Amino acid sequence: MSLNQTIEELQQKFPLTDHRMPIVFVGHGSPLNAIEENEFSRAWASVGKKLPKPNAILCVSAHWQTVGTHVTGMDQPQTIHDFGGFPKALYEAVYPAPGSPELAHFAREMVQQADVVIDQNWGLDHGTWSVLKQMFPEADVPVVQLSLDATQPAEHHYALAKELRTLRERGVLLVGSGNIVHRLQAFRMDDLPYDWALEFDDTAKRLIESGDDQSLVHYETLGRAAQLSIPTNEHYLPLLYTLALRDGQEHLQFFADKVTFGAISMRSVLIG
């Protein structure tokens, strides 16, 4: 695709539709959810069946952090196995969805507060493909990933996401993939949740329901449970991308809402 395509030409490739696409945040948890049939993978598959088929998908994954904002621009993104110590079957799993250079360039044109870099090297990490493999198993929808600029605060990410809102009117499904509570240092095999993990997961649920995005953006002010639940924010930020894209009092539905392995919240939300 020519780098000189105008915004008008790109808009023609993603024309306005009669219906606004829903938006989704998925608590992705273990990479094994990509190949296992369990309560989480079944919930993702169920939501995928409810969604109108998108023209393309733009995903913000916890597992792609960069300096600056990048977007995948290749025709055929690779399946990245960015984990270790799992069964051979997981490393053999692929998600051969095509990319969309047009969507990558369209997103770059829409974002004004950052100079978005078109990336030809990354692909689809497990934060993206493990979820989409269950939601869209045919892998026939083009997928683009948008990175998390690790140098920027939460309010920057929330504001950047708002610049992408029109994609919902153009048949693009926007997906955030992370975990509201994510503290691997507190991992426990007995699967019993810590009180502070349950507390913050419930606080986040309440704030999402009330539309209090600013409290969620400034999560550092939410007390000890928030501090324990978000030791680093890369898994939390994709939630903010999703919330920034909602419009007023849209219908929302929580699914897969369980805290597992002690301190990993699988809480997911469908909006619209």
mmCIF file of C-alpha atoms in Angstrom:
data_model
loop_
_atom_site.group_PDB
_atom_site.id
_atom_site.type_symbol
_atom_site.label_atom_id
_atom_site.label_comp_id
_atom_site.label_asym_id
_atom_site.label_seq_id
_atom_site.Cartn_x
_atom_site.Cartn_y
_atom_site.Cartn_z
ATOM 1 C CA MET A 1 0.000 0.000 0.000
ATOM 2 C CA SER A 2 1.235 3.477 -0.833
ATOM 3 C CA LEU A 3 2.301 5.578 2.134
ATOM 4 C CA ASN A 4 0.851 8.550 0.282
ATOM 5 C CA GLN A 5 -2.793 7.501 0.474
ATOM 6 C CA THR A 6 -4.911 10.404 1.681
ATOM 7 C CA ILE A 7 -7.233 10.241 4.660
ATOM 8 C CA GLU A 8 -10.135 10.385 2.194
ATOM 9 C CA GLU A 9 -8.870 7.299 0.378
ATOM 10 C CA LEU A 10 -8.455 5.459 3.662
ATOM 11 C CA GLN A 11 -11.960 6.452 4.748
ATOM 12 C CA GLN A 12 -13.299 4.887 1.546
ATOM 13 C CA LYS A 13 -11.690 1.583 2.535
ATOM 14 C CA PHE A 14 -13.502 1.790 5.904
ATOM 15 C CA PRO A 15 -16.811 3.490 5.056
ATOM 16 C CA LEU A 16 -19.294 4.609 7.664
ATOM 17 C CA THR A 17 -21.806 1.914 8.604
ATOM 18 C CA ASP A 18 -25.352 2.034 9.952
ATOM 19 C CA HIS A 19 -24.374 0.500 13.277
ATOM 20 C CA ARG A 20 -21.596 1.244 15.728
ATOM 21 C CA MET A 21 -19.415 -1.751 16.552
ATOM 22 C CA PRO A 22 -19.325 -2.905 20.185
ATOM 23 C CA ILE A 23 -16.045 -2.732 22.083
ATOM 24 C CA VAL A 24 -14.490 -5.432 24.256
ATOM 25 C CA PHE A 25 -11.996 -5.699 27.082
ATOM 26 C CA VAL A 26 -10.836 -9.254 27.748
ATOM 27 C CA GLY A 27 -8.959 -10.461 30.804
ATOM 28 C CA HIS A 28 -6.713 -12.906 28.968
ATOM 29 C CA GLY A 29 -4.888 -14.679 31.808
ATOM 30 C CA SER A 30 -2.889 -17.796 30.962
ATOM 31 C CA PRO A 31 -1.794 -18.417 27.349
ATOM 32 C CA LEU A 32 -3.267 -21.916 27.720
ATOM 33 C CA ASN A 33 -6.707 -20.369 27.346
ATOM 34 C CA ALA A 34 -5.901 -20.257 23.628
ATOM 35 C CA ILE A 35 -6.092 -24.039 23.275
ATOM 36 C CA GLU A 36 -8.043 -25.242 26.305
ATOM 37 C CA GLU A 37 -11.786 -25.543 26.638
ATOM 38 C CA ASN A 38 -12.567 -23.979 30.002
ATOM 39 C CA GLU A 39 -14.906 -21.426 31.537
ATOM 40 C CA PHE A 40 -12.902 -18.544 30.091
ATOM 41 C CA SER A 41 -12.435 -19.818 26.557
ATOM 42 C CA ARG A 42 -16.129 -20.737 26.425
ATOM 43 C CA ALA A 43 -17.077 -17.227 27.555
ATOM 44 C CA TRP A 44 -14.852 -15.662 24.876
ATOM 45 C CA ALA A 45 -16.330 -17.934 22.203
ATOM 46 C CA SER A 46 -19.850 -17.052 23.321
ATOM 47 C CA VAL A 47 -19.148 -13.319 23.077
ATOM 48 C CA GLY A 48 -17.539 -13.793 19.664
ATOM 49 C CA LYS A 49 -20.745 -15.380 18.389
ATOM 50 C CA LYS A 50 -22.766 -12.382 19.607
ATOM 51 C CA LEU A 51 -20.633 -9.814 17.832
ATOM 52 C CA PRO A 52 -21.373 -8.617 14.314
ATOM 53 C CA LYS A 53 -18.555 -9.712 12.031
ATOM 54 C CA PRO A 54 -16.110 -6.782 11.852
ATOM 55 C CA ASN A 55 -14.334 -5.487 8.787
ATOM 56 C CA ALA A 56 -11.122 -5.525 10.837
ATOM 57 C CA ILE A 57 -9.908 -5.710 14.445
ATOM 58 C CA LEU A 58 -7.636 -3.263 16.260
ATOM 59 C CA CYS A 59 -6.243 -4.821 19.440
ATOM 60 C CA VAL A 60 -4.315 -3.225 22.296
ATOM 61 C CA SER A 61 -2.428 -5.969 24.118
ATOM 62 C CA ALA A 62 -0.580 -5.803 27.422
ATOM 63 C CA HIS A 63 2.304 -7.660 25.807
ATOM 64 C CA TRP A 64 3.518 -5.051 23.330
ATOM 65 C CA GLN A 65 5.232 -2.158 25.067
ATOM 66 C CA THR A 66 7.332 0.286 23.069
ATOM 67 C CA VAL A 67 8.955 3.688 23.281
ATOM 68 C CA GLY A 68 6.445 5.737 21.334
ATOM 69 C CA THR A 69 3.262 4.356 19.779
ATOM 70 C CA HIS A 70 3.557 1.663 17.111
ATOM 71 C CA VAL A 71 0.995 -0.134 14.960
ATOM 72 C CA THR A 72 1.497 -3.350 12.986
ATOM 73 C CA GLY A 73 1.439 -2.682 9.255
ATOM 74 C CA MET A 74 2.276 -6.005 7.607
ATOM 75 C CA ASP A 75 0.024 -8.046 5.332
ATOM 76 C CA GLN A 76 0.586 -11.317 7.223
ATOM 77 C CA PRO A 77 1.435 -10.857 10.916
ATOM 78 C CA GLN A 78 3.293 -13.707 12.592
ATOM 79 C CA THR A 79 1.920 -15.604 15.599
ATOM 80 C CA ILE A 80 4.260 -14.714 18.473
ATOM 81 C CA HIS A 81 4.794 -17.301 21.218
ATOM 82 C CA ASP A 82 5.963 -14.826 23.852
ATOM 83 C CA PHE A 83 5.974 -17.144 26.881
ATOM 84 C CA GLY A 84 7.920 -20.065 28.295
ATOM 85 C CA GLY A 85 7.388 -23.348 30.102
ATOM 86 C CA PHE A 86 4.122 -24.413 28.470
ATOM 87 C CA PRO A 87 3.156 -27.627 26.616
ATOM 88 C CA LYS A 88 4.383 -28.196 23.063
ATOM 89 C CA ALA A 89 0.845 -27.894 21.688
ATOM 90 C CA LEU A 90 0.734 -24.227 22.663
ATOM 91 C CA TYR A 91 3.903 -23.446 20.697
ATOM 92 C CA GLU A 92 2.454 -25.233 17.692
ATOM 93 C CA ALA A 93 -0.727 -23.146 17.768
ATOM 94 C CA VAL A 94 -0.985 -20.437 15.132
ATOM 95 C CA TYR A 95 -3.499 -17.742 14.348
ATOM 96 C CA PRO A 96 -3.087 -16.983 10.631
ATOM 97 C CA ALA A 97 -5.316 -13.899 10.432
ATOM 98 C CA PRO A 98 -4.259 -11.384 7.789
ATOM 99 C CA GLY A 99 -3.081 -7.924 8.711
ATOM 100 C CA SER A 100 -4.445 -4.642 7.388
ATOM 101 C CA PRO A 101 -1.877 -2.052 6.278
ATOM 102 C CA GLU A 102 -4.807 0.200 5.400
ATOM 103 C CA LEU A 103 -6.148 0.137 8.968
ATOM 104 C CA ALA A 104 -2.643 0.716 10.339
ATOM 105 C CA HIS A 105 -2.225 3.845 8.221
ATOM 106 C CA PHE A 106 -5.774 4.988 8.988
ATOM 107 C CA ALA A 107 -5.085 4.710 12.722
ATOM 108 C CA ARG A 108 -1.835 6.610 12.284
ATOM 109 C CA GLU A 109 -3.664 9.435 10.517
ATOM 110 C CA MET A 110 -6.331 9.614 13.202
ATOM 111 C CA VAL A 111 -3.934 9.905 16.150
ATOM 112 C CA GLN A 112 -2.808 13.506 16.574
ATOM 113 C CA GLN A 113 -1.133 13.483 19.969
ATOM 114 C CA ALA A 114 1.547 10.953 19.012
ATOM 115 C CA ASP A 115 3.644 10.197 15.947
ATOM 116 C CA VAL A 116 2.540 6.630 15.306
ATOM 117 C CA VAL A 117 5.198 4.347 13.821
ATOM 118 C CA ILE A 118 4.158 1.713 11.268
ATOM 119 C CA ASP A 119 5.827 -1.500 12.456
ATOM 120 C CA GLN A 120 6.795 -4.373 10.142
ATOM 121 C CA ASN A 121 8.404 -6.686 12.701
ATOM 122 C CA TRP A 122 6.051 -7.482 15.590
ATOM 123 C CA GLY A 123 2.958 -9.514 14.694
ATOM 124 C CA LEU A 124 0.263 -10.876 17.024
ATOM 125 C CA ASP A 125 1.399 -11.628 20.583
ATOM 126 C CA HIS A 126 -0.496 -13.977 22.876
ATOM 127 C CA GLY A 127 -2.496 -11.138 24.423
ATOM 128 C CA THR A 128 -4.135 -10.823 21.019
ATOM 129 C CA TRP A 129 -4.150 -14.218 19.349
ATOM 130 C CA SER A 130 -5.015 -16.320 22.411
ATOM 131 C CA VAL A 131 -8.249 -14.350 22.754
ATOM 132 C CA LEU A 132 -9.116 -14.010 19.054
ATOM 133 C CA LYS A 133 -8.466 -17.707 18.444
ATOM 134 C CA GLN A 134 -11.496 -18.400 20.627
ATOM 135 C CA MET A 135 -13.632 -15.422 19.567
ATOM 136 C CA PHE A 136 -12.989 -15.657 15.805
ATOM 137 C CA PRO A 137 -11.652 -19.184 15.238
ATOM 138 C CA GLU A 138 -11.775 -18.915 11.442
ATOM 139 C CA ALA A 139 -9.014 -16.249 11.558
ATOM 140 C CA ASP A 140 -10.638 -14.557 8.575
ATOM 141 C CA VAL A 141 -10.833 -11.005 9.972
ATOM 142 C CA PRO A 142 -7.786 -8.726 9.444
ATOM 143 C CA VAL A 143 -6.031 -7.902 12.729
ATOM 144 C CA VAL A 144 -3.818 -4.944 13.642
ATOM 145 C CA GLN A 145 -2.085 -4.382 16.993
ATOM 146 C CA LEU A 146 -1.521 -0.987 18.600
ATOM 147 C CA SER A 147 1.330 -0.818 21.108
ATOM 148 C CA LEU A 148 1.454 0.681 24.576
ATOM 149 C CA ASP A 149 3.915 3.571 24.880
ATOM 150 C CA ALA A 150 5.714 2.609 28.093
ATOM 151 C CA THR A 151 6.989 6.166 28.582
ATOM 152 C CA GLN A 152 3.536 7.711 28.969
ATOM 153 C CA PRO A 153 1.122 7.956 31.936
ATOM 154 C CA ALA A 154 -2.340 6.455 32.023
ATOM 155 C CA GLU A 155 -4.072 9.700 31.065
ATOM 156 C CA HIS A 156 -2.089 9.785 27.804
ATOM 157 C CA HIS A 157 -3.359 6.329 26.837
ATOM 158 C CA TYR A 158 -6.955 7.226 27.679
ATOM 159 C CA ALA A 159 -6.756 10.414 25.577
ATOM 160 C CA LEU A 160 -5.084 8.622 22.652
ATOM 161 C CA ALA A 161 -7.811 5.991 22.614
ATOM 162 C CA LYS A 162 -10.487 8.663 22.269
ATOM 163 C CA GLU A 163 -8.942 9.704 18.956
ATOM 164 C CA LEU A 164 -9.819 6.262 17.573
ATOM 165 C CA ARG A 165 -13.531 6.379 18.406
ATOM 166 C CA THR A 166 -14.706 6.897 14.836
ATOM 167 C CA LEU A 167 -13.387 3.438 13.934
ATOM 168 C CA ARG A 168 -16.424 2.017 15.689
ATOM 169 C CA GLU A 169 -18.620 3.635 13.036
ATOM 170 C CA ARG A 170 -16.475 2.086 10.293
ATOM 171 C CA GLY A 171 -16.877 -1.589 11.115
ATOM 172 C CA VAL A 172 -13.698 -1.939 13.185
ATOM 173 C CA LEU A 173 -13.821 -3.945 16.409
ATOM 174 C CA LEU A 174 -11.581 -2.483 19.098
ATOM 175 C CA VAL A 175 -10.314 -4.974 21.667
ATOM 176 C CA GLY A 176 -8.323 -4.355 24.837
ATOM 177 C CA SER A 177 -6.530 -7.407 26.229
ATOM 178 C CA GLY A 178 -4.958 -7.434 29.678
ATOM 179 C CA ASN A 179 -6.068 -8.052 33.270
ATOM 180 C CA ILE A 180 -7.579 -5.609 35.771
ATOM 181 C CA VAL A 181 -5.723 -7.364 38.593
ATOM 182 C CA HIS A 182 -2.355 -8.807 37.562
ATOM 183 C CA ARG A 183 0.261 -9.586 40.185
ATOM 184 C CA LEU A 184 2.237 -12.640 39.144
ATOM 185 C CA GLN A 185 4.423 -12.328 42.242
ATOM 186 C CA ALA A 186 1.354 -13.414 44.256
ATOM 187 C CA PHE A 187 0.531 -16.429 42.039
ATOM 188 C CA ARG A 188 -0.906 -19.391 43.964
ATOM 189 C CA MET A 189 -1.799 -22.814 42.629
ATOM 190 C CA ASP A 190 -4.727 -23.348 45.017
ATOM 191 C CA ASP A 191 -6.654 -20.756 42.968
ATOM 192 C CA LEU A 192 -7.908 -18.956 46.096
ATOM 193 C CA PRO A 193 -8.131 -15.178 45.529
ATOM 194 C CA TYR A 194 -6.516 -12.698 47.878
ATOM 195 C CA ASP A 195 -8.911 -10.333 49.643
ATOM 196 C CA TRP A 196 -7.202 -7.283 48.140
ATOM 197 C CA ALA A 197 -7.536 -8.737 44.624
ATOM 198 C CA LEU A 198 -11.263 -9.277 45.101
ATOM 199 C CA GLU A 199 -11.578 -5.808 46.591
ATOM 200 C CA PHE A 200 -9.965 -4.023 43.666
ATOM 201 C CA ASP A 201 -11.734 -6.165 41.072
ATOM 202 C CA ASP A 202 -15.036 -5.179 42.687
ATOM 203 C CA THR A 203 -13.992 -1.517 42.881
ATOM 204 C CA ALA A 204 -13.154 -1.528 39.178
ATOM 205 C CA LYS A 205 -16.493 -3.175 38.364
ATOM 206 C CA ARG A 206 -18.363 -0.520 40.325
ATOM 207 C CA LEU A 207 -16.468 2.360 38.688
ATOM 208 C CA ILE A 208 -16.987 0.911 35.212
ATOM 209 C CA GLU A 209 -20.718 0.576 35.867
ATOM 210 C CA SER A 210 -20.975 4.151 37.124
ATOM 211 C CA GLY A 211 -18.963 5.563 34.218
ATOM 212 C CA ASP A 212 -16.319 7.022 36.524
ATOM 213 C CA ASP A 213 -13.465 6.704 34.060
ATOM 214 C CA GLN A 214 -11.348 9.376 35.712
ATOM 215 C CA SER A 215 -11.068 7.398 38.934
ATOM 216 C CA LEU A 216 -9.948 4.400 36.890
ATOM 217 C CA VAL A 217 -7.436 6.520 34.954
ATOM 218 C CA HIS A 218 -6.004 7.773 38.250
ATOM 219 C CA TYR A 219 -5.960 4.307 39.784
ATOM 220 C CA GLU A 220 -3.031 5.247 42.054
ATOM 221 C CA THR A 221 -5.522 7.141 44.212
ATOM 222 C CA LEU A 222 -7.716 4.090 44.822
ATOM 223 C CA GLY A 223 -5.843 2.792 47.834
ATOM 224 C CA ARG A 224 -3.817 -0.209 48.935
ATOM 225 C CA ALA A 225 -5.832 -2.804 47.016
ATOM 226 C CA ALA A 226 -5.176 -0.945 43.757
ATOM 227 C CA GLN A 227 -1.472 -0.665 44.522
ATOM 228 C CA LEU A 228 -1.208 -4.393 45.168
ATOM 229 C CA SER A 229 -3.311 -5.267 42.126
ATOM 230 C CA ILE A 230 -1.349 -3.086 39.664
ATOM 231 C CA PRO A 231 2.372 -3.408 40.455
ATOM 232 C CA THR A 232 3.028 -2.394 36.837
ATOM 233 C CA ASN A 233 0.281 -1.048 34.606
ATOM 234 C CA GLU A 234 0.773 -2.738 31.219
ATOM 235 C CA HIS A 235 -2.039 -5.234 31.883
ATOM 236 C CA TYR A 236 -4.339 -2.531 33.234
ATOM 237 C CA LEU A 237 -3.944 0.054 30.465
ATOM 238 C CA PRO A 238 -5.885 -1.907 27.785
ATOM 239 C CA LEU A 239 -8.981 -1.488 29.986
ATOM 240 C CA LEU A 240 -8.609 2.295 29.687
ATOM 241 C CA TYR A 241 -8.460 2.053 25.883
ATOM 242 C CA THR A 242 -11.775 0.221 25.937
ATOM 243 C CA LEU A 243 -13.492 2.608 28.363
ATOM 244 C CA ALA A 244 -12.343 5.673 26.423
ATOM 245 C CA LEU A 245 -14.210 4.385 23.388
ATOM 246 C CA ARG A 246 -17.637 4.014 24.978
ATOM 247 C CA ASP A 247 -20.348 6.561 24.396
ATOM 248 C CA GLY A 248 -22.442 7.649 27.354
ATOM 249 C CA GLN A 249 -24.710 5.053 28.895
ATOM 250 C CA GLU A 250 -24.122 2.214 26.467
ATOM 251 C CA HIS A 251 -25.191 -1.228 27.610
ATOM 252 C CA LEU A 252 -22.398 -3.203 29.211
ATOM 253 C CA GLN A 253 -22.073 -6.832 30.131
ATOM 254 C CA PHE A 254 -19.412 -8.425 32.311
ATOM 255 C CA PHE A 255 -18.248 -11.936 31.534
ATOM 256 C CA ALA A 256 -15.565 -14.363 32.755
ATOM 257 C CA ASP A 257 -15.595 -12.357 35.993
ATOM 258 C CA LYS A 258 -13.385 -14.453 38.244
ATOM 259 C CA VAL A 259 -10.143 -13.808 40.111
ATOM 260 C CA THR A 260 -7.926 -16.817 39.473
ATOM 261 C CA PHE A 261 -4.509 -18.021 40.669
ATOM 262 C CA GLY A 262 -4.790 -15.666 43.614
ATOM 263 C CA ALA A 263 -4.254 -12.345 41.861
ATOM 264 C CA ILE A 264 -5.251 -12.455 38.184
ATOM 265 C CA SER A 265 -8.658 -10.993 37.395
ATOM 266 C CA MET A 266 -10.278 -12.498 34.332
ATOM 267 C CA ARG A 267 -13.067 -9.910 34.440
ATOM 268 C CA SER A 268 -14.027 -8.940 30.908
ATOM 269 C CA VAL A 269 -16.572 -6.455 29.593
ATOM 270 C CA LEU A 270 -18.589 -6.083 26.413
ATOM 271 C CA ILE A 271 -19.865 -2.567 25.719
ATOM 272 C CA GLY A 272 -22.489 -1.706 23.142
#
